[in-house]
Amino acid sequence: MFETLTRLRDAVRDRRITDLFAKDPDRAARFTLQTGDMRLDCSKTQLDDEIRAALVALCDASDLAGRRAAMFSGQAINETEGRAVLHTALRNLDGGPVTVEGRDVMPGVLDTLDRMRRFSDGLREGRIAGAGGPITDVVNIGIGGSDLGPAMAVLALAPWHDGPRCHFVSNVDGAHIADTLRGLDPTRTLVIVASKTFTTIETMTNARTARAWMSEGGGDPARQFAALSTAQDKTGAFGIPADHVFGFDDWVGGRYSMWGPIGLSLMIAVGPRAFDAFLRGGQAMDTHFQAAEWHENMPVMLALVGIWHHQVCGYPTRAVLPYDQRLLRLPAYFQQLEMESNGKRVAMDGHTLEIVSGPVVWGEPGTNGQHAFYQLIHQGTTPVPCEFMLAAEGHEPDLAHHHRLLVANCLAQSEALMRGRSLDEARKKLRGAFQGDELERQARHRVFPGNRPSTTLVYPKLTPFVLGQIIALYEHRVFVEGVILGINSYDQWGVELGKELATSLGPVVDGERDASDKDGSTAALVDYVLRNRG
Ligand code: F6P
């Protein structure tokens, strides 16, 4: 499937992206995609008509249309776990029925959403209160997909945050919960235990610690705890009353779950109306993904550009660079979304993959990253494809000059990455300051190779709707990449071995069992810890 692309890659190895612009005045328009008010500019890459056509051919070769239909219609495309993949049903506000094994899941989805709305409104209006009065603080205890989505989104939608303060505890490191609970009133705090399985050791340990803190501080866990889970037998056993439990089904994957009950903390923070707008943004991207031609389809083209850079060109990582401070946690969210979904070595059919799987995804908001790691992006030896994100407008009208600077910086970075600076240009800049050999030496340090690819996603303003679009865009991008690579993007067996070994190491670290069955390194590290703790 990849031979044509490999040939095209070799043919364009020395081609300058700037020359593509010089030859084609319409290039920016021809390689920019649009859905609603959102645009994805893919023109600052090596894509040309031939490469795009070869990439698009991967969609038909992998039966993307068939797989997409299978996902949206509730077939068990998560084959290793025998589950449907239907996070899209959680945002199917105006859609028709969605059936899983002959049963329409939409009445249940909409009913739970209604219960979430009533619970959120009750808390926000003080009708649902703690032992000491109206709830002032919400602590979401969860990890991975039960933490990263709402934590990212509460920060992203800060201008809409008019509900109680929200805090997120994920790490089993006691520092996390201790630092979070310090200063909170146990009689006016709501603790949400967010866990699809309700067995995750970090979450259950933190939940028990929070429950003890609340009881000891005069709070009432029977009133001030809620649970978000598929395991309603376990939430009851933990002591959480049924009317504070918001359930979902196993066809919602952890890292795809913020659209439903796992998003409760977000709904409490911003209110049901803004949460609905977030869902509608996701739904709008679903509609686009299902309807647009491959070459005009934003998730599809984002996936194909990713495949071009990673699987074809061999660039090992990609950076997500939102020029939007409130998207601070978005790179971490995408790390789980992309790396837990497509970081696999075995294809759906059980055979070892013949092609590399998903890339390392990393990033930070601009402009901070510029003063940290952009040095490597501009002059390091390994190209890092960059995915810039930028709002036309900020939320601080009094600080519009800040936003203009932000925009200028974002656009300057993608321009600089593409253009670079030649040795001649560097020499010219330095003439006068240096001469002879020293001029030559200094100039070489100031050369930027350029020709470094990037995409830029632009949107009018970071609203709940736009956030929904962005998250669904990346979800579908991951799906498309998975289909083309032949991967099941919806399991995560790679996290299991570490969990098992941590369980077996528990008694060793507790000093109840020796480490003689462990390798020399692990045994020596255990020995160090046992000798050096108080
Ligand atoms: O260990 C990985 C994982 O299963 C993630 O996929 C998931 O998002 C996270 O743990 C939390 O799981 P749970 O919601 O069941 O506590």
XYZ file of C-alpha atoms and ligand atoms in Angstrom:
550
model
C 0.000 0.000 0.000
C 2.892 2.328 0.737
C 5.176 1.732 -2.283
C 3.854 4.701 -4.275
C 4.200 6.959 -1.270
C 7.757 5.817 -0.600
C 8.654 6.529 -4.231
C 7.053 9.982 -4.035
C 8.872 10.696 -0.783
C 12.219 9.905 -2.391
C 11.357 12.032 -5.406
C 10.614 15.144 -3.331
C 13.375 14.718 -0.750
C 15.180 17.905 -1.772
C 12.177 19.928 -2.824
C 11.557 23.205 -1.004
C 8.016 23.832 0.256
C 8.573 27.511 -0.495
C 9.031 26.598 -4.192
C 5.619 24.926 -4.172
C 4.118 28.250 -3.101
C 6.140 30.135 -5.709
C 4.817 27.863 -8.465
C 1.192 27.786 -7.325
C -0.467 31.016 -6.150
C -3.529 28.987 -5.091
C -1.582 26.520 -3.008
C -2.793 27.800 0.372
C -6.438 27.553 -0.707
C -6.001 24.195 -2.432
C -4.489 22.593 0.650
C -6.747 24.197 3.247
C -9.840 22.396 4.500
C -12.864 24.039 5.998
C -15.784 22.904 8.115
C -18.087 25.550 9.525
C -15.841 28.409 10.637
C -12.856 26.166 11.304
C -9.937 25.821 8.879
C -7.046 23.411 8.660
C -4.149 24.667 6.577
C -2.013 21.769 5.318
C -0.180 23.790 2.674
C 3.090 24.166 4.639
C 3.908 20.503 3.997
C 5.281 18.579 1.024
C 1.768 17.601 -0.055
C 1.079 18.107 -3.760
C -1.694 16.714 -5.925
C 0.099 13.439 -6.546
C 1.032 12.837 -2.927
C -2.443 13.776 -1.773
C -3.982 11.378 -4.288
C -1.671 8.566 -3.147
C -2.568 9.253 0.479
C -6.275 9.429 -0.278
C -5.967 6.070 -2.066
C -5.105 4.557 1.339
C -8.656 5.322 2.462
C -10.266 3.127 -0.155
C -7.559 0.482 0.082
C -8.320 0.101 3.789
C -12.119 0.292 3.367
C -12.286 3.412 5.511
C -15.872 4.085 4.462
C -16.923 0.613 5.564
C -15.095 0.868 8.898
C -16.546 4.327 9.518
C -20.071 3.053 8.866
C -19.375 0.078 11.141
C -18.290 2.398 13.964
C -21.216 4.795 13.714
C -23.715 1.963 13.441
C -22.593 0.226 16.616
C -20.785 -2.814 15.251
C -18.206 -4.375 17.575
C -15.170 -2.819 15.885
C -13.155 -3.108 19.115
C -12.570 -6.718 18.209
C -10.155 -7.739 20.975
C -12.706 -6.744 23.595
C -15.807 -7.574 21.529
C -17.234 -4.070 21.991
C -18.880 -1.402 19.902
C -17.218 2.035 19.808
C -19.936 4.610 20.214
C -18.690 7.721 21.975
C -20.343 9.467 19.017
C -23.746 8.410 20.434
C -23.040 10.542 23.525
C -23.154 13.678 21.371
C -25.853 12.508 18.991
C -28.254 15.150 20.330
C -30.377 15.505 17.221
C -29.567 12.229 15.562
C -31.680 9.174 15.077
C -31.496 5.826 16.846
C -28.157 4.094 17.391
C -28.412 0.384 17.928
C -26.097 -1.996 19.702
C -27.090 -5.637 19.327
C -30.539 -4.585 18.152
C -31.206 -2.158 21.029
C -31.424 1.631 20.548
C -28.993 3.154 23.061
C -30.163 6.759 22.556
C -33.017 6.812 25.111
C -30.549 5.733 27.823
C -27.919 8.260 26.684
C -30.411 11.149 26.687
C -31.890 10.091 30.016
C -28.453 10.059 31.685
C -27.673 13.429 30.114
C -30.881 14.809 31.601
C -29.988 13.435 35.024
C -26.549 15.044 34.736
C -28.192 18.373 33.850
C -30.541 18.208 36.827
C -27.725 17.239 39.190
C -25.460 20.017 37.871
C -28.188 22.636 38.114
C -29.054 21.427 41.621
C -25.451 21.846 42.725
C -24.932 25.150 40.951
C -28.117 26.570 42.455
C -27.363 25.235 45.953
C -30.354 22.872 46.094
C -28.014 19.909 46.303
C -25.740 20.873 49.171
C -23.175 19.427 51.545
C -23.438 18.994 55.305
C -22.169 22.563 55.771
C -24.097 24.337 53.002
C -23.901 24.863 49.231
C -21.064 23.114 47.425
C -18.103 25.413 46.811
C -15.607 22.894 45.431
C -15.777 19.783 43.289
C -12.945 17.251 43.352
C -12.882 14.831 40.411
C -10.913 11.728 41.302
C -9.979 9.697 38.234
C -7.007 8.933 36.026
C -6.249 8.672 32.306
C -9.472 9.054 30.351
C -11.386 9.665 33.558
C -9.284 12.725 34.331
C -7.516 14.227 31.322
C -10.622 15.175 29.316
C -12.542 17.102 31.975
C -9.332 18.544 33.468
C -8.320 19.836 30.037
C -11.795 21.150 29.189
C -12.489 22.931 32.499
C -9.314 24.932 31.933
C -10.093 25.473 28.238
C -13.541 26.850 28.979
C -12.543 29.074 31.902
C -14.493 32.051 30.480
C -17.688 29.988 30.903
C -16.807 28.746 34.395
C -19.496 30.099 36.709
C -20.091 27.030 38.892
C -18.152 25.704 41.893
C -14.363 25.511 41.698
C -13.131 22.247 40.156
C -10.060 20.258 41.145
C -8.636 17.097 39.619
C -6.793 14.388 41.512
C -5.281 11.572 39.485
C -1.877 10.511 40.796
C -1.641 7.870 43.505
C 1.209 9.964 44.902
C -0.288 11.204 48.185
C 1.087 14.638 47.374
C -1.624 15.109 44.776
C -4.624 14.555 47.013
C -2.995 16.164 50.054
C -2.202 19.362 48.155
C -5.672 19.406 46.594
C -7.715 18.852 49.741
C -5.668 21.256 51.838
C -7.770 24.361 52.262
C -11.038 22.793 51.068
C -14.052 22.590 53.369
C -14.996 18.889 53.806
C -18.590 19.905 54.519
C -18.968 21.847 51.265
C -16.973 19.744 48.826
C -18.408 17.268 46.329
C -16.124 14.344 45.462
C -16.737 12.698 42.102
C -15.199 9.262 41.713
C -14.722 8.883 37.978
C -13.761 5.398 36.920
C -15.159 3.353 34.082
C -14.187 0.102 35.808
C -14.292 1.321 39.428
C -11.265 -0.868 40.108
C -8.356 1.375 39.096
C -5.978 1.278 42.039
C -4.972 4.947 41.920
C -8.563 6.147 41.801
C -9.890 3.806 44.472
C -6.986 4.642 46.820
C -7.607 8.373 46.363
C -11.373 7.892 46.747
C -10.944 6.117 50.100
C -8.558 8.833 51.310
C -11.055 11.528 50.291
C -13.889 9.700 52.018
C -11.903 9.484 55.276
C -10.975 13.198 54.990
C -14.612 14.111 54.502
C -15.922 11.973 57.382
C -13.247 13.215 59.763
C -13.954 16.806 58.782
C -17.700 16.670 59.427
C -18.785 16.161 55.826
C -21.277 13.557 54.707
C -19.954 11.127 52.085
C -23.465 9.726 51.557
C -24.510 13.171 50.256
C -21.224 14.527 48.978
C -19.939 11.716 46.797
C -20.960 10.934 43.225
C -19.742 8.200 40.912
C -19.289 7.967 37.129
C -18.882 4.380 36.075
C -20.034 1.391 34.077
C -19.821 -0.759 37.243
C -22.895 0.209 39.226
C -22.618 -2.805 41.559
C -19.231 -1.510 42.702
C -20.350 2.107 43.169
C -23.148 0.880 45.467
C -20.708 -1.258 47.444
C -18.540 1.856 47.905
C -21.532 3.567 49.530
C -22.550 5.974 46.783
C -26.346 6.256 46.545
C -27.909 5.341 43.202
C -29.172 8.872 42.534
C -25.573 10.114 42.607
C -24.361 7.468 40.166
C -24.164 8.279 36.459
C -23.637 5.171 34.420
C -22.447 4.501 30.916
C -21.832 1.450 28.794
C -18.728 -0.441 27.826
C -19.004 0.893 24.261
C -17.543 4.160 25.541
C -13.747 3.873 25.696
C -12.015 5.600 28.640
C -10.100 8.110 26.509
C -13.245 8.865 24.486
C -15.534 9.309 27.478
C -15.601 13.011 28.317
C -18.792 13.491 26.265
C -20.888 11.569 28.791
C -20.899 11.167 32.577
C -17.098 11.505 32.766
C -17.725 15.119 31.715
C -19.862 15.805 34.808
C -17.268 18.066 36.458
C -17.140 20.113 33.243
C -20.920 20.408 33.182
C -20.963 21.513 36.824
C -18.273 24.102 36.075
C -19.722 25.660 32.926
C -23.381 24.696 33.165
C -25.541 22.386 31.048
C -26.020 24.912 28.228
C -22.312 25.310 27.560
C -21.871 21.540 27.911
C -24.583 21.048 25.270
C -22.717 23.438 22.967
C -19.580 21.335 23.490
C -21.550 18.213 22.482
C -22.938 20.001 19.443
C -19.423 20.914 18.334
C -18.480 17.234 18.491
C -21.625 16.274 16.638
C -20.914 18.842 13.907
C -17.493 17.252 13.364
C -19.140 13.800 13.216
C -21.457 15.030 10.474
C -18.555 16.505 8.530
C -16.479 13.336 8.970
C -19.327 11.194 7.640
C -20.208 13.431 4.703
C -17.118 15.130 3.266
C -15.074 13.688 0.399
C -11.778 12.252 1.620
C -9.644 15.142 0.306
C -11.988 17.711 1.904
C -12.489 15.749 5.095
C -10.641 17.387 7.975
C -10.062 14.347 10.225
C -9.118 12.275 7.187
C -6.592 14.790 5.852
C -5.135 15.389 9.332
C -4.655 11.619 9.607
C -3.136 11.359 6.121
C -0.702 14.208 6.800
C 0.244 12.393 10.024
C 0.815 9.148 8.102
C 2.878 10.978 5.488
C 5.138 12.441 8.165
C 5.473 9.446 10.466
C 5.006 6.253 8.465
C 6.294 7.542 5.119
C 8.898 10.203 5.973
C 9.930 8.541 9.240
C 9.715 11.563 11.528
C 9.400 9.921 14.944
C 7.354 12.498 16.840
C 4.830 15.238 16.269
C 4.278 18.346 18.347
C 0.875 19.796 19.195
C 1.354 23.521 19.718
C -1.802 25.399 20.707
C -1.306 29.163 20.712
C -4.013 29.253 23.322
C -2.971 29.223 26.966
C -6.265 27.667 28.028
C -5.374 24.599 25.940
C -2.480 23.985 28.327
C -3.606 20.403 28.998
C -4.555 19.589 25.411
C -1.175 18.042 24.484
C -1.432 15.696 27.499
C -4.989 14.826 26.508
C -3.871 14.087 22.933
C -0.979 12.013 24.225
C -3.402 9.550 25.760
C -5.857 9.783 22.875
C -3.238 9.087 20.221
C -0.584 7.028 21.965
C -2.903 4.727 23.921
C -5.030 4.251 20.796
C -2.410 3.723 18.102
C 0.724 2.723 20.015
C 0.378 -0.932 19.042
C 2.652 -3.525 17.453
C 0.104 -6.106 16.362
C -2.501 -5.614 13.670
C -6.185 -6.350 14.156
C -5.713 -9.832 12.693
C -3.011 -10.742 15.251
C -0.030 -10.390 12.932
C 2.963 -8.221 13.762
C 2.580 -4.839 12.076
C 4.682 -4.451 8.978
C 4.774 -0.695 9.365
C 5.568 1.528 12.333
C 2.579 2.396 14.498
C 1.649 5.760 16.012
C 4.196 8.503 16.729
C 5.215 10.088 20.005
C 2.925 13.081 20.549
C 4.050 15.959 22.689
C 3.732 19.718 23.044
C 3.068 22.826 25.061
C 1.219 26.033 24.379
C 2.959 28.781 22.486
C 4.580 31.125 23.133
C 6.075 29.303 26.148
C 7.447 26.472 24.021
C 9.342 28.986 21.888
C 11.557 29.767 24.854
C 12.083 26.137 25.710
C 12.178 23.441 23.022
C 11.667 25.267 19.704
C 15.452 25.457 19.367
C 15.421 21.741 18.562
C 12.418 22.090 16.278
C 14.204 24.751 14.216
C 17.781 23.516 14.216
C 17.853 19.970 15.604
C 18.779 17.154 13.254
C 15.376 15.399 13.373
C 12.392 17.240 11.880
C 9.360 17.485 14.163
C 6.111 18.068 12.235
C 4.203 20.738 14.143
C 0.455 21.104 14.541
C -0.280 24.723 15.395
C -3.666 25.863 16.717
C -4.832 29.434 16.858
C -7.966 31.453 17.613
C -8.604 34.589 15.557
C -9.833 36.300 18.696
C -9.115 35.974 22.406
C -11.445 36.329 25.361
C -9.824 39.434 26.814
C -10.986 42.463 24.794
C -8.950 44.766 27.037
C -5.848 42.788 26.193
C -6.295 42.579 22.429
C -2.672 43.655 21.957
C -1.609 40.444 23.742
C -3.635 38.438 21.277
C -2.122 40.244 18.305
C 1.323 39.289 19.607
C 0.176 35.708 20.095
C -1.079 35.536 16.500
C 2.087 37.095 15.120
C 4.213 34.590 17.022
C 2.225 31.574 15.885
C 2.308 32.588 12.245
C 5.977 33.537 12.476
C 6.896 30.093 13.758
C 5.295 28.151 10.919
C 6.776 30.609 8.426
C 10.247 30.317 9.971
C 10.043 26.523 10.031
C 9.198 26.450 6.340
C 11.487 29.225 5.115
C 14.552 28.717 7.233
C 17.610 30.928 6.762
C 20.383 30.132 4.301
C 24.104 30.485 4.977
C 24.201 33.461 2.663
C 21.418 35.206 4.542
C 23.131 34.464 7.823
C 26.412 35.893 6.516
C 24.662 39.054 5.363
C 23.165 39.621 8.790
C 26.540 39.236 10.488
C 28.712 41.277 8.151
C 30.057 44.202 10.118
C 30.081 42.284 13.403
C 32.453 39.524 12.188
C 34.935 38.960 9.407
C 36.861 36.167 7.716
C 36.854 32.744 9.382
C 34.996 34.038 12.402
C 32.189 35.352 10.172
C 31.951 31.932 8.536
C 31.913 30.091 11.857
C 29.318 32.390 13.427
C 27.143 32.326 10.337
C 26.948 28.527 10.305
C 25.358 28.552 13.779
C 22.690 30.923 12.489
C 21.545 28.778 9.582
C 18.020 27.371 9.760
C 17.517 24.453 7.368
C 13.810 25.266 6.947
C 11.520 23.023 4.890
C 10.106 21.786 8.195
C 6.433 20.865 7.846
C 3.538 22.159 9.891
C -0.233 22.377 9.805
C -2.266 25.193 11.328
C -5.785 24.815 12.677
C -7.588 28.154 12.969
C -10.941 28.912 14.562
C -12.748 32.148 15.407
C -12.571 31.820 19.208
C -12.182 29.006 21.742
C -15.855 28.390 22.583
C -17.463 25.196 23.950
C -18.630 24.408 20.395
C -15.148 24.850 18.961
C -13.597 22.739 21.716
C -16.070 19.988 20.823
C -15.041 20.268 17.170
C -11.340 20.069 18.030
C -11.677 17.004 20.263
C -13.878 15.134 17.776
C -11.494 16.116 14.959
C -8.602 14.423 16.737
C -10.695 11.413 17.793
C -11.604 10.728 14.174
C -8.053 11.387 13.050
C -6.906 8.639 15.417
C -9.621 6.344 14.046
C -8.569 6.973 10.435
C -4.896 6.352 11.224
C -5.841 3.150 13.044
C -7.931 1.876 10.123
C -5.168 2.563 7.596
C -2.562 0.875 9.799
C -4.901 -2.044 10.509
C -4.780 -1.373 14.251
C -7.517 -1.726 16.850
C -7.428 1.819 18.261
C -9.803 0.981 21.096
C -8.002 -1.490 23.343
C -4.969 -0.805 25.547
C -3.386 -4.091 26.539
C -0.039 -2.360 26.817
C -0.950 -0.881 30.185
C -1.670 -4.247 31.812
C 1.755 -5.747 32.482
C 2.901 -2.795 34.555
C -0.313 -2.952 36.593
C 0.206 -6.667 37.302
C 3.819 -6.201 38.333
C 2.919 -3.244 40.571
C 0.412 -5.492 42.338
C 3.039 -8.183 42.858
C 5.566 -5.591 44.082
C 3.146 -4.192 46.674
C 4.011 -6.710 49.427
C 7.721 -6.392 48.588
C 7.633 -2.618 49.024
C 5.598 -3.120 52.213
C 8.469 -5.292 53.493
C 6.204 -8.355 53.783
C 7.955 -10.396 51.127
C 11.532 -10.372 49.888
C 12.556 -9.453 46.358
C 14.464 -12.659 45.634
C 12.285 -13.511 42.621
C 13.021 -10.121 41.061
C 15.850 -9.163 38.729
C 18.995 -7.678 40.253
C 18.163 -4.098 39.390
C 14.634 -4.205 40.803
C 15.826 -5.995 43.964
C 18.580 -3.405 44.518
C 16.152 -0.505 44.028
C 13.703 -2.051 46.512
C 16.591 -2.501 48.951
C 17.554 1.171 48.570
C 13.983 2.329 49.263
C 13.593 0.061 52.307
C 16.878 1.257 53.805
C 16.319 4.938 53.146
C 12.775 5.557 54.214
C 11.956 6.825 57.669
O -4.716 2.029 32.476
C -5.266 2.605 31.347
C -6.708 2.930 31.557
O -7.482 1.794 31.449
C -7.154 3.993 30.570
O -7.463 3.483 29.334
C -8.288 4.595 31.298
O -8.651 5.830 30.755
C -7.717 4.698 32.695
O -6.947 3.520 32.822
C -8.713 4.799 33.800
O -9.572 3.710 33.865
P -10.883 3.755 34.715
O -11.751 4.831 34.192
O -11.499 2.393 34.590
O -10.507 4.036 36.150
